[in-house]
Amino acid sequence: MNRMHTACRPTRARLACIVFGAALLGAGVAAGQGNRPDTPATVFYQEASWAPDGASLLLSVYRGQGYDIMRISAEGGRATPLTRGSGSNYWTTYAPDGKRIAFKSKAGERTDIHVMNTDGSDRRPLTDDAWEDSGPHWSPDGASIVFTSKRNDSWTLHIMDANGENVRQIGSTEVDEWNPAFSPDGMRIVFYATEDDGDHVYVMNVDGTERKRLAPGVFPSWSPDGAWIAYDYQNDIYLVRPEGGNPRHLVTDGWCPRWSPDGSKIAFIRGNWPQSEVYLVESDGSDFQRLTGPHIFQ
């Protein structure tokens, strides 16, 4: 299962996959003499996240020279680039009012959380320090952003005010914690942790209390009504209740699920490094639609 967990500290297997995959991608682009430069034969999508109005999605896409962020209509069509060749930019989250985007930006040795307008303008760092920061998610009231940071020896969950101030730790330093997301009511956080027995989805209160393991898996996403958490496990997508219980299988061959704001659809990634695509599926697991393809770069 050669997925590229770019928010994570790679295990040996993942690190080998990343290095080998990057070499393959570079070779493929160089060899593709018959392809237009703006329509590469190989692309890798790491994530697709919804705009608050559900009309579009942000894509985190690798095309040979780092990740960039693009916006695409939920109906498909051509994508609009929001970042261009300025390091690697991915793990996006919209402000609830839909006016700004926060994301991880890696340039050289620096890895910070940045914010920009939805057209890519007025970009600036929210974190500006020597630590690596990743995986931001905006709170429903717009006041806070939760993220993971290597401010300790491990990747640990933190919260900061939406202006980048008042950073405080809420996670555990005993494990690595990834991809946090607020519940729709803003009272809890879902995330996954890498432990000795593998990756597991957790929920906890926003202050770090009442931490509960739900299921083995990664890349969790809360449904808009708060009733379900979607996640992926061994390249399939499952649903589980926030209070726990038996998981329900939803999609075969899919990962990194993200709910639409009205809860009717789930965006997910299908494919392995160095090539993947973005799909949409009804929340009951029916009616698949492929959103990406060479046409989005034309």
PDB file of N, CA and C in Angstrom, residues 209-242:
ATOM      1  N   THR A 209      -8.688  16.275  27.503  1.00  0.00           N
ATOM      2  CA  THR A 209      -9.228  15.304  28.447  1.00  0.00           C
ATOM      3  C   THR A 209     -10.161  14.311  27.751  1.00  0.00           C
ATOM      4  N   GLU A 210     -10.507  13.242  28.474  1.00  0.00           N
ATOM      5  CA  GLU A 210     -11.423  12.197  27.999  1.00  0.00           C
ATOM      6  C   GLU A 210     -11.003  11.670  26.628  1.00  0.00           C
ATOM      7  N   ARG A 211      -9.770  11.285  26.547  1.00  0.00           N
ATOM      8  CA  ARG A 211      -9.202  10.727  25.320  1.00  0.00           C
ATOM      9  C   ARG A 211      -9.700   9.298  25.133  1.00  0.00           C
ATOM     10  N   LYS A 212     -10.230   8.991  23.937  1.00  0.00           N
ATOM     11  CA  LYS A 212     -10.834   7.683  23.689  1.00  0.00           C
ATOM     12  C   LYS A 212     -10.393   7.126  22.347  1.00  0.00           C
ATOM     13  N   ARG A 213      -9.871   5.896  22.345  1.00  0.00           N
ATOM     14  CA  ARG A 213      -9.512   5.224  21.098  1.00  0.00           C
ATOM     15  C   ARG A 213     -10.762   4.617  20.473  1.00  0.00           C
ATOM     16  N   LEU A 214     -10.948   4.868  19.155  1.00  0.00           N
ATOM     17  CA  LEU A 214     -12.136   4.385  18.467  1.00  0.00           C
ATOM     18  C   LEU A 214     -11.889   3.159  17.606  1.00  0.00           C
ATOM     19  N   ALA A 215     -10.829   3.208  16.792  1.00  0.00           N
ATOM     20  CA  ALA A 215     -10.609   2.125  15.830  1.00  0.00           C
ATOM     21  C   ALA A 215      -9.224   2.263  15.228  1.00  0.00           C
ATOM     22  N   PRO A 216      -8.647   1.172  14.713  1.00  0.00           N
ATOM     23  CA  PRO A 216      -7.406   1.310  13.959  1.00  0.00           C
ATOM     24  C   PRO A 216      -7.666   2.033  12.647  1.00  0.00           C
ATOM     25  N   GLY A 217      -6.815   3.011  12.316  1.00  0.00           N
ATOM     26  CA  GLY A 217      -7.009   3.735  11.078  1.00  0.00           C
ATOM     27  C   GLY A 217      -6.321   5.084  11.096  1.00  0.00           C
ATOM     28  N   VAL A 218      -6.496   5.836   9.994  1.00  0.00           N
ATOM     29  CA  VAL A 218      -5.829   7.126   9.805  1.00  0.00           C
ATOM     30  C   VAL A 218      -6.776   8.103   9.110  1.00  0.00           C
ATOM     31  N   PHE A 219      -6.371   9.385   9.054  1.00  0.00           N
ATOM     32  CA  PHE A 219      -7.035  10.457   8.309  1.00  0.00           C
ATOM     33  C   PHE A 219      -8.528  10.575   8.621  1.00  0.00           C
ATOM     34  N   PRO A 220      -8.900  10.782   9.883  1.00  0.00           N
ATOM     35  CA  PRO A 220     -10.325  10.851  10.224  1.00  0.00           C
ATOM     36  C   PRO A 220     -10.968  12.175   9.820  1.00  0.00           C
ATOM     37  N   SER A 221     -12.294  12.144   9.660  1.00  0.00           N
ATOM     38  CA  SER A 221     -13.075  13.324   9.277  1.00  0.00           C
ATOM     39  C   SER A 221     -14.461  13.215   9.910  1.00  0.00           C
ATOM     40  N   TRP A 222     -14.902  14.284  10.554  1.00  0.00           N
ATOM     41  CA  TRP A 222     -16.172  14.292  11.266  1.00  0.00           C
ATOM     42  C   TRP A 222     -17.309  14.659  10.322  1.00  0.00           C
ATOM     43  N   SER A 223     -18.426  13.939  10.372  1.00  0.00           N
ATOM     44  CA  SER A 223     -19.591  14.307   9.572  1.00  0.00           C
ATOM     45  C   SER A 223     -20.186  15.611  10.092  1.00  0.00           C
ATOM     46  N   PRO A 224     -20.822  16.408   9.232  1.00  0.00           N
ATOM     47  CA  PRO A 224     -21.335  17.716   9.652  1.00  0.00           C
ATOM     48  C   PRO A 224     -22.364  17.658  10.770  1.00  0.00           C
ATOM     49  N   ASP A 225     -23.110  16.554  10.885  1.00  0.00           N
ATOM     50  CA  ASP A 225     -24.082  16.432  11.963  1.00  0.00           C
ATOM     51  C   ASP A 225     -23.479  15.850  13.236  1.00  0.00           C
ATOM     52  N   GLY A 226     -22.175  15.514  13.191  1.00  0.00           N
ATOM     53  CA  GLY A 226     -21.492  14.998  14.364  1.00  0.00           C
ATOM     54  C   GLY A 226     -21.771  13.547  14.666  1.00  0.00           C
ATOM     55  N   ALA A 227     -22.539  12.854  13.828  1.00  0.00           N
ATOM     56  CA  ALA A 227     -22.976  11.494  14.136  1.00  0.00           C
ATOM     57  C   ALA A 227     -21.954  10.429  13.764  1.00  0.00           C
ATOM     58  N   TRP A 228     -21.076  10.727  12.789  1.00  0.00           N
ATOM     59  CA  TRP A 228     -20.139   9.714  12.286  1.00  0.00           C
ATOM     60  C   TRP A 228     -18.747  10.311  12.135  1.00  0.00           C
ATOM     61  N   ILE A 229     -17.776   9.435  12.180  1.00  0.00           N
ATOM     62  CA  ILE A 229     -16.401   9.776  11.822  1.00  0.00           C
ATOM     63  C   ILE A 229     -15.982   8.841  10.695  1.00  0.00           C
ATOM     64  N   ALA A 230     -15.569   9.411   9.574  1.00  0.00           N
ATOM     65  CA  ALA A 230     -15.031   8.624   8.465  1.00  0.00           C
ATOM     66  C   ALA A 230     -13.513   8.557   8.605  1.00  0.00           C
ATOM     67  N   TYR A 231     -12.934   7.433   8.240  1.00  0.00           N
ATOM     68  CA  TYR A 231     -11.481   7.262   8.306  1.00  0.00           C
ATOM     69  C   TYR A 231     -11.101   6.148   7.350  1.00  0.00           C
ATOM     70  N   ASP A 232      -9.810   5.947   7.148  1.00  0.00           N
ATOM     71  CA  ASP A 232      -9.426   4.811   6.308  1.00  0.00           C
ATOM     72  C   ASP A 232      -8.522   3.857   7.067  1.00  0.00           C
ATOM     73  N   TYR A 233      -8.698   2.611   6.720  1.00  0.00           N
ATOM     74  CA  TYR A 233      -7.931   1.531   7.338  1.00  0.00           C
ATOM     75  C   TYR A 233      -7.601   0.508   6.265  1.00  0.00           C
ATOM     76  N   GLN A 234      -6.318   0.293   6.052  1.00  0.00           N
ATOM     77  CA  GLN A 234      -5.842  -0.673   5.056  1.00  0.00           C
ATOM     78  C   GLN A 234      -6.462  -0.425   3.687  1.00  0.00           C
ATOM     79  N   ASN A 235      -6.497   0.859   3.299  1.00  0.00           N
ATOM     80  CA  ASN A 235      -6.917   1.278   1.961  1.00  0.00           C
ATOM     81  C   ASN A 235      -8.415   1.156   1.713  1.00  0.00           C
ATOM     82  N   ASP A 236      -9.227   1.026   2.768  1.00  0.00           N
ATOM     83  CA  ASP A 236     -10.679   1.082   2.671  1.00  0.00           C
ATOM     84  C   ASP A 236     -11.188   2.165   3.618  1.00  0.00           C
ATOM     85  N   ILE A 237     -12.366   2.701   3.305  1.00  0.00           N
ATOM     86  CA  ILE A 237     -12.959   3.755   4.132  1.00  0.00           C
ATOM     87  C   ILE A 237     -14.062   3.162   5.003  1.00  0.00           C
ATOM     88  N   TYR A 238     -14.048   3.546   6.270  1.00  0.00           N
ATOM     89  CA  TYR A 238     -15.020   3.070   7.252  1.00  0.00           C
ATOM     90  C   TYR A 238     -15.669   4.253   7.947  1.00  0.00           C
ATOM     91  N   LEU A 239     -16.806   3.982   8.592  1.00  0.00           N
ATOM     92  CA  LEU A 239     -17.477   4.939   9.453  1.00  0.00           C
ATOM     93  C   LEU A 239     -17.574   4.350  10.854  1.00  0.00           C
ATOM     94  N   VAL A 240     -17.426   5.215  11.856  1.00  0.00           N
ATOM     95  CA  VAL A 240     -17.588   4.782  13.246  1.00  0.00           C
ATOM     96  C   VAL A 240     -18.251   5.922  14.014  1.00  0.00           C
ATOM     97  N   ARG A 241     -19.021   5.562  15.022  1.00  0.00           N
ATOM     98  CA  ARG A 241     -19.644   6.571  15.872  1.00  0.00           C
ATOM     99  C   ARG A 241     -18.593   7.227  16.772  1.00  0.00           C
ATOM    100  N   PRO A 242     -18.748   8.517  17.095  1.00  0.00           N
ATOM    101  CA  PRO A 242     -17.783   9.174  17.987  1.00  0.00           C
ATOM    102  C   PRO A 242     -17.696   8.541  19.370  1.00  0.00           C
TER     103      PRO A 242
END
